[in-house]
């Protein structure tokens, strides 16, 4: 299930780039789900451990992955809330896919364009939403009351 | 300077970006090149293989120093990459205070909204200067993120107008029925559109001032961009009501207007928001005319009633007489906004 915070929760990984760069482990990049995300978002092949191959840059380290891709990897790997405003629209499908297999906690400071029909729990108001419109209504209710 | 360029390249990658207004955002998909651009700019001071060609020197903004840099820098392009400060009231105030006097331009890479600020404290920028990067074989350009196509619909149930005064007067007279104004300007456009949908209207034309609607467009787009049993159309090239009036045959022939609109970016970038520029221009252009325009006042009948209905004594002193018994046709024919004559509303 996808859990969305609008106010910043305790333990939020907000500085996705620096947190990822400091805490990454080589074994992360041998997982198939991580490899899939790296290919889908950055069009980059995770060959082995931290050796990645980008069609633009050639051989690269994980530090050069896009911020959105790093955010998705953190969502897969660990259980703290992740600041998903670092994610572009092309990450939305992956966020929903990850949330289908675990309790995924994210925080948003922008109106992410989720599909018209999707499910999430808005943690600030403890409300279950089943559509983009319901999500937006709850999002702005919290965001504009700060 | 009316348009700035940011050209950054090495052997493999070439960013060729141009910006015609002072406040610009780059958003869009992950892995589209934003961080690569930022990193190349950061490395270019030491890496001779990275060539940077810009209209003005660039400054990569940092949390600790951006305030003093904005206050002290002149003729510079500030680049903000994912800094929370851009959604703060203090950042907005700095931009408004120093942007023009110091000739500063801003390229902001962030999706974070500033919904928590009240309207007066938010940055005013155009929806047309929110960009994404597009690339082909390592060549990157910036293109509009909100690329609304010209609406093909000609029959609308309702037209929602941002302006509560003059603009509302104008469109109410143009369409006679079906025109509603927003409850409280641009800040309630989304709520007002939603209300019209809830009332059962299927085709709605929303005329917000695109020159200053940038801080609201992500919300508007998230709610209404997908076909969900209703169609909400917008005119992204409609800068504001004053711009429409300046394009009419009444005003576009005035030398001051002709001159400035033909070199729009040169003049309009003397203002942070182009909306303020158009308000200023129309005020200057009409202040000694019989058809004087007052932004917050009642719209003079010159803008919707045929001149033949005018008092002959006034007409004698007026240099803006237009022939014809349909004023809107006289005003809009052969102008940028001629298509408005074809719309049916209600």
mmCIF file of N, CA, C and O in Angstrom, chain B residues 124-181:
data_model
loop_
_atom_site.group_PDB
_atom_site.id
_atom_site.type_symbol
_atom_site.label_atom_id
_atom_site.label_comp_id
_atom_site.label_asym_id
_atom_site.label_seq_id
_atom_site.Cartn_x
_atom_site.Cartn_y
_atom_site.Cartn_z
ATOM 1 N N UNK B 124 5.383 35.443 -9.094
ATOM 2 C CA UNK B 124 4.490 35.553 -10.239
ATOM 3 C C UNK B 124 5.300 35.264 -11.505
ATOM 4 O O UNK B 124 6.229 35.996 -11.831
ATOM 5 N N UNK B 125 4.957 34.183 -12.173
ATOM 6 C CA UNK B 125 5.691 33.837 -13.393
ATOM 7 C C UNK B 125 4.759 33.159 -14.387
ATOM 8 O O UNK B 125 3.669 32.713 -14.045
ATOM 9 N N UNK B 126 5.226 33.083 -15.615
ATOM 10 C CA UNK B 126 4.373 32.592 -16.706
ATOM 11 C C UNK B 126 4.322 31.073 -16.765
ATOM 12 O O UNK B 126 5.341 30.402 -16.530
ATOM 13 N N UNK B 127 3.180 30.539 -17.145
ATOM 14 C CA UNK B 127 3.097 29.091 -17.373
ATOM 15 C C UNK B 127 3.957 28.692 -18.574
ATOM 16 O O UNK B 127 4.365 27.549 -18.701
ATOM 17 N N UNK B 128 4.235 29.671 -19.442
ATOM 18 C CA UNK B 128 5.008 29.352 -20.651
ATOM 19 C C UNK B 128 6.508 29.324 -20.401
ATOM 20 O O UNK B 128 7.281 29.055 -21.314
ATOM 21 N N UNK B 129 6.910 29.645 -19.180
ATOM 22 C CA UNK B 129 8.330 29.556 -18.852
ATOM 23 C C UNK B 129 8.611 28.473 -17.830
ATOM 24 O O UNK B 129 9.548 28.559 -17.050
ATOM 25 N N UNK B 130 7.754 27.475 -17.874
ATOM 26 C CA UNK B 130 8.029 26.227 -17.164
ATOM 27 C C UNK B 130 8.402 25.230 -18.252
ATOM 28 O O UNK B 130 7.625 24.983 -19.173
ATOM 29 N N UNK B 131 9.605 24.712 -18.157
ATOM 30 C CA UNK B 131 10.144 23.922 -19.261
ATOM 31 C C UNK B 131 10.452 22.493 -18.829
ATOM 32 O O UNK B 131 10.531 22.177 -17.638
ATOM 33 N N UNK B 132 10.664 21.663 -19.837
ATOM 34 C CA UNK B 132 11.313 20.371 -19.637
ATOM 35 C C UNK B 132 12.441 20.302 -20.645
ATOM 36 O O UNK B 132 12.478 21.087 -21.613
ATOM 37 N N UNK B 133 13.363 19.387 -20.422
ATOM 38 C CA UNK B 133 14.458 19.225 -21.368
ATOM 39 C C UNK B 133 14.099 18.127 -22.353
ATOM 40 O O UNK B 133 13.534 17.099 -21.978
ATOM 41 N N UNK B 134 14.425 18.375 -23.594
ATOM 42 C CA UNK B 134 14.205 17.372 -24.629
ATOM 43 C C UNK B 134 15.549 17.094 -25.288
ATOM 44 O O UNK B 134 16.314 18.031 -25.566
ATOM 45 N N UNK B 135 15.850 15.821 -25.506
ATOM 46 C CA UNK B 135 17.182 15.516 -26.048
ATOM 47 C C UNK B 135 17.118 14.544 -27.208
ATOM 48 O O UNK B 135 16.213 13.712 -27.304
ATOM 49 N N UNK B 136 18.079 14.698 -28.068
ATOM 50 C CA UNK B 136 18.256 13.753 -29.173
ATOM 51 C C UNK B 136 19.750 13.643 -29.433
ATOM 52 O O UNK B 136 20.419 14.655 -29.689
ATOM 53 N N UNK B 137 20.263 12.456 -29.307
ATOM 54 C CA UNK B 137 21.690 12.198 -29.523
ATOM 55 C C UNK B 137 22.591 13.145 -28.727
ATOM 56 O O UNK B 137 23.585 13.665 -29.237
ATOM 57 N N UNK B 138 22.221 13.366 -27.475
ATOM 58 C CA UNK B 138 23.061 14.181 -26.596
ATOM 59 C C UNK B 138 22.887 15.668 -26.766
ATOM 60 O O UNK B 138 23.584 16.450 -26.116
ATOM 61 N N UNK B 139 21.958 16.090 -27.631
ATOM 62 C CA UNK B 139 21.689 17.516 -27.819
ATOM 63 C C UNK B 139 20.401 17.868 -27.088
ATOM 64 O O UNK B 139 19.345 17.333 -27.411
ATOM 65 N N UNK B 140 20.507 18.746 -26.099
ATOM 66 C CA UNK B 140 19.368 19.071 -25.243
ATOM 67 C C UNK B 140 18.867 20.483 -25.539
ATOM 68 O O UNK B 140 19.661 21.417 -25.650
ATOM 69 N N UNK B 141 17.557 20.621 -25.619
ATOM 70 C CA UNK B 141 16.935 21.944 -25.701
ATOM 71 C C UNK B 141 15.819 22.015 -24.656
ATOM 72 O O UNK B 141 15.388 20.980 -24.136
ATOM 73 N N UNK B 142 15.391 23.222 -24.335
ATOM 74 C CA UNK B 142 14.263 23.363 -23.416
ATOM 75 C C UNK B 142 12.982 23.630 -24.198
ATOM 76 O O UNK B 142 12.965 24.457 -25.108
ATOM 77 N N UNK B 143 11.949 22.895 -23.846
ATOM 78 C CA UNK B 143 10.647 23.080 -24.489
ATOM 79 C C UNK B 143 9.587 23.247 -23.398
ATOM 80 O O UNK B 143 9.789 22.856 -22.251
ATOM 81 N N UNK B 144 8.460 23.835 -23.772
ATOM 82 C CA UNK B 144 7.412 24.103 -22.785
ATOM 83 C C UNK B 144 6.924 22.800 -22.150
ATOM 84 O O UNK B 144 6.645 21.827 -22.853
ATOM 85 N N UNK B 145 6.775 22.825 -20.838
ATOM 86 C CA UNK B 145 6.246 21.654 -20.141
ATOM 87 C C UNK B 145 4.730 21.580 -20.312
ATOM 88 O O UNK B 145 4.175 20.525 -20.578
ATOM 89 N N UNK B 146 4.075 22.715 -20.143
ATOM 90 C CA UNK B 146 2.613 22.751 -20.308
ATOM 91 C C UNK B 146 2.309 23.220 -21.725
ATOM 92 O O UNK B 146 2.209 24.418 -21.989
ATOM 93 N N UNK B 147 2.209 22.276 -22.605
ATOM 94 C CA UNK B 147 2.058 22.620 -24.008
ATOM 95 C C UNK B 147 0.601 22.434 -24.427
ATOM 96 O O UNK B 147 0.258 21.487 -25.131
ATOM 97 N N UNK B 148 -0.243 23.340 -23.971
ATOM 98 C CA UNK B 148 -1.666 23.228 -24.290
ATOM 99 C C UNK B 148 -1.883 23.566 -25.767
ATOM 100 O O UNK B 148 -1.435 24.596 -26.248
ATOM 101 N N UNK B 149 -2.580 22.692 -26.428
ATOM 102 C CA UNK B 149 -2.848 22.956 -27.835
ATOM 103 C C UNK B 149 -4.016 23.929 -27.963
ATOM 104 O O UNK B 149 -4.811 24.100 -27.036
ATOM 105 N N UNK B 150 -4.089 24.535 -29.124
ATOM 106 C CA UNK B 150 -5.175 25.477 -29.382
ATOM 107 C C UNK B 150 -6.505 24.718 -29.351
ATOM 108 O O UNK B 150 -6.674 23.727 -30.055
ATOM 109 N N UNK B 151 -7.441 25.146 -28.521
ATOM 110 C CA UNK B 151 -8.683 24.369 -28.398
ATOM 111 C C UNK B 151 -9.504 24.357 -29.695
ATOM 112 O O UNK B 151 -9.701 25.399 -30.311
ATOM 113 N N UNK B 152 -9.931 23.180 -30.059
ATOM 114 C CA UNK B 152 -10.711 23.032 -31.293
ATOM 115 C C UNK B 152 -12.203 23.265 -31.053
ATOM 116 O O UNK B 152 -12.970 23.467 -31.991
ATOM 117 N N UNK B 153 -12.589 23.214 -29.795
ATOM 118 C CA UNK B 153 -14.010 23.395 -29.458
ATOM 119 C C UNK B 153 -14.408 24.851 -29.693
ATOM 120 O O UNK B 153 -13.638 25.765 -29.386
ATOM 121 N N UNK B 154 -15.611 25.050 -30.230
ATOM 122 C CA UNK B 154 -16.067 26.426 -30.444
ATOM 123 C C UNK B 154 -17.331 26.743 -29.660
ATOM 124 O O UNK B 154 -17.788 27.875 -29.651
ATOM 125 N N UNK B 155 -17.872 25.728 -29.031
ATOM 126 C CA UNK B 155 -19.096 25.952 -28.256
ATOM 127 C C UNK B 155 -18.830 25.553 -26.806
ATOM 128 O O UNK B 155 -18.576 24.385 -26.516
ATOM 129 N N UNK B 156 -18.865 26.532 -25.933
ATOM 130 C CA UNK B 156 -18.584 26.277 -24.519
ATOM 131 C C UNK B 156 -19.837 26.483 -23.679
ATOM 132 O O UNK B 156 -20.637 27.384 -23.948
ATOM 133 N N UNK B 157 -19.965 25.640 -22.645
ATOM 134 C CA UNK B 157 -21.066 25.841 -21.702
ATOM 135 C C UNK B 157 -20.811 27.078 -20.847
ATOM 136 O O UNK B 157 -21.726 27.841 -20.560
ATOM 137 N N UNK B 158 -19.556 27.231 -20.451
ATOM 138 C CA UNK B 158 -19.186 28.379 -19.607
ATOM 139 C C UNK B 158 -17.801 28.888 -20.002
ATOM 140 O O UNK B 158 -16.944 28.107 -20.430
ATOM 141 N N UNK B 159 -17.607 30.187 -19.817
ATOM 142 C CA UNK B 159 -16.272 30.772 -19.895
ATOM 143 C C UNK B 159 -15.966 31.368 -18.527
ATOM 144 O O UNK B 159 -16.731 32.200 -18.025
ATOM 145 N N UNK B 160 -14.879 30.889 -17.930
ATOM 146 C CA UNK B 160 -14.479 31.384 -16.613
ATOM 147 C C UNK B 160 -13.362 32.406 -16.805
ATOM 148 O O UNK B 160 -12.331 32.111 -17.415
ATOM 149 N N UNK B 161 -13.589 33.604 -16.278
ATOM 150 C CA UNK B 161 -12.655 34.710 -16.450
ATOM 151 C C UNK B 161 -11.961 34.998 -15.127
ATOM 152 O O UNK B 161 -12.626 35.090 -14.095
ATOM 153 N N UNK B 162 -10.645 35.157 -15.186
ATOM 154 C CA UNK B 162 -9.908 35.467 -13.954
ATOM 155 C C UNK B 162 -10.247 36.874 -13.453
ATOM 156 O O UNK B 162 -10.393 37.094 -12.254
ATOM 157 N N UNK B 163 -10.377 37.830 -14.405
ATOM 158 C CA UNK B 163 -10.616 39.217 -14.023
ATOM 159 C C UNK B 163 -12.035 39.388 -13.490
ATOM 160 O O UNK B 163 -12.995 38.958 -14.130
ATOM 161 N N UNK B 164 -12.124 40.060 -12.369
ATOM 162 C CA UNK B 164 -13.451 40.281 -11.792
ATOM 163 C C UNK B 164 -14.018 41.645 -12.202
ATOM 164 O O UNK B 164 -15.184 41.921 -11.942
ATOM 165 N N UNK B 165 -13.201 42.481 -12.813
ATOM 166 C CA UNK B 165 -13.686 43.826 -13.160
ATOM 167 C C UNK B 165 -13.757 44.005 -14.684
ATOM 168 O O UNK B 165 -14.709 43.568 -15.315
ATOM 169 N N UNK B 166 -12.745 44.659 -15.260
ATOM 170 C CA UNK B 166 -12.790 45.009 -16.677
ATOM 171 C C UNK B 166 -12.921 43.793 -17.595
ATOM 172 O O UNK B 166 -13.716 43.789 -18.538
ATOM 173 N N UNK B 167 -12.126 42.789 -17.324
ATOM 174 C CA UNK B 167 -12.155 41.597 -18.170
ATOM 175 C C UNK B 167 -13.530 40.947 -18.161
ATOM 176 O O UNK B 167 -14.029 40.492 -19.192
ATOM 177 N N UNK B 168 -14.135 40.906 -16.990
ATOM 178 C CA UNK B 168 -15.468 40.326 -16.882
ATOM 179 C C UNK B 168 -16.473 41.166 -17.671
ATOM 180 O O UNK B 168 -17.326 40.623 -18.382
ATOM 181 N N UNK B 169 -16.352 42.494 -17.571
ATOM 182 C CA UNK B 169 -17.244 43.381 -18.342
ATOM 183 C C UNK B 169 -17.128 43.082 -19.841
ATOM 184 O O UNK B 169 -18.125 42.976 -20.560
ATOM 185 N N UNK B 170 -15.883 42.965 -20.296
ATOM 186 C CA UNK B 170 -15.622 42.758 -21.719
ATOM 187 C C UNK B 170 -16.239 41.448 -22.215
ATOM 188 O O UNK B 170 -17.003 41.422 -23.187
ATOM 189 N N UNK B 171 -15.936 40.367 -21.533
ATOM 190 C CA UNK B 171 -16.404 39.059 -22.010
ATOM 191 C C UNK B 171 -17.913 38.888 -21.795
ATOM 192 O O UNK B 171 -18.562 38.194 -22.564
ATOM 193 N N UNK B 172 -18.438 39.506 -20.775
ATOM 194 C CA UNK B 172 -19.894 39.430 -20.563
ATOM 195 C C UNK B 172 -20.635 40.095 -21.713
ATOM 196 O O UNK B 172 -21.710 39.644 -22.117
ATOM 197 N N UNK B 173 -20.065 41.165 -22.210
ATOM 198 C CA UNK B 173 -20.683 41.845 -23.349
ATOM 199 C C UNK B 173 -20.432 41.098 -24.652
ATOM 200 O O UNK B 173 -21.261 41.115 -25.558
ATOM 201 N N UNK B 174 -19.276 40.442 -24.740
ATOM 202 C CA UNK B 174 -18.952 39.686 -25.959
ATOM 203 C C UNK B 174 -19.879 38.471 -26.106
ATOM 204 O O UNK B 174 -20.385 38.203 -27.188
ATOM 205 N N UNK B 175 -20.096 37.740 -25.027
ATOM 206 C CA UNK B 175 -20.841 36.487 -25.132
ATOM 207 C C UNK B 175 -22.262 36.539 -24.546
ATOM 208 O O UNK B 175 -23.010 35.577 -24.670
ATOM 209 N N UNK B 176 -22.606 37.611 -23.852
ATOM 210 C CA UNK B 176 -23.957 37.816 -23.327
ATOM 211 C C UNK B 176 -24.364 36.814 -22.243
ATOM 212 O O UNK B 176 -25.047 37.151 -21.295
ATOM 213 N N UNK B 177 -24.023 35.547 -22.409
ATOM 214 C CA UNK B 177 -24.411 34.558 -21.401
ATOM 215 C C UNK B 177 -23.266 33.565 -21.195
ATOM 216 O O UNK B 177 -22.390 33.419 -22.053
ATOM 217 N N UNK B 178 -23.310 32.905 -20.053
ATOM 218 C CA UNK B 178 -22.348 31.831 -19.810
ATOM 219 C C UNK B 178 -20.991 32.288 -19.318
ATOM 220 O O UNK B 178 -20.092 31.474 -19.154
ATOM 221 N N UNK B 179 -20.815 33.580 -19.075
ATOM 222 C CA UNK B 179 -19.521 34.081 -18.600
ATOM 223 C C UNK B 179 -19.572 34.242 -17.089
ATOM 224 O O UNK B 179 -20.477 34.882 -16.565
ATOM 225 N N UNK B 180 -18.622 33.626 -16.424
ATOM 226 C CA UNK B 180 -18.544 33.787 -14.969
ATOM 227 C C UNK B 180 -17.138 34.233 -14.602
ATOM 228 O O UNK B 180 -16.165 33.898 -15.294
ATOM 229 N N UNK B 181 -17.037 35.005 -13.542
ATOM 230 C CA UNK B 181 -15.701 35.423 -13.118
ATOM 231 C C UNK B 181 -15.304 34.636 -11.880
ATOM 232 O O UNK B 181 -16.151 34.097 -11.166
#
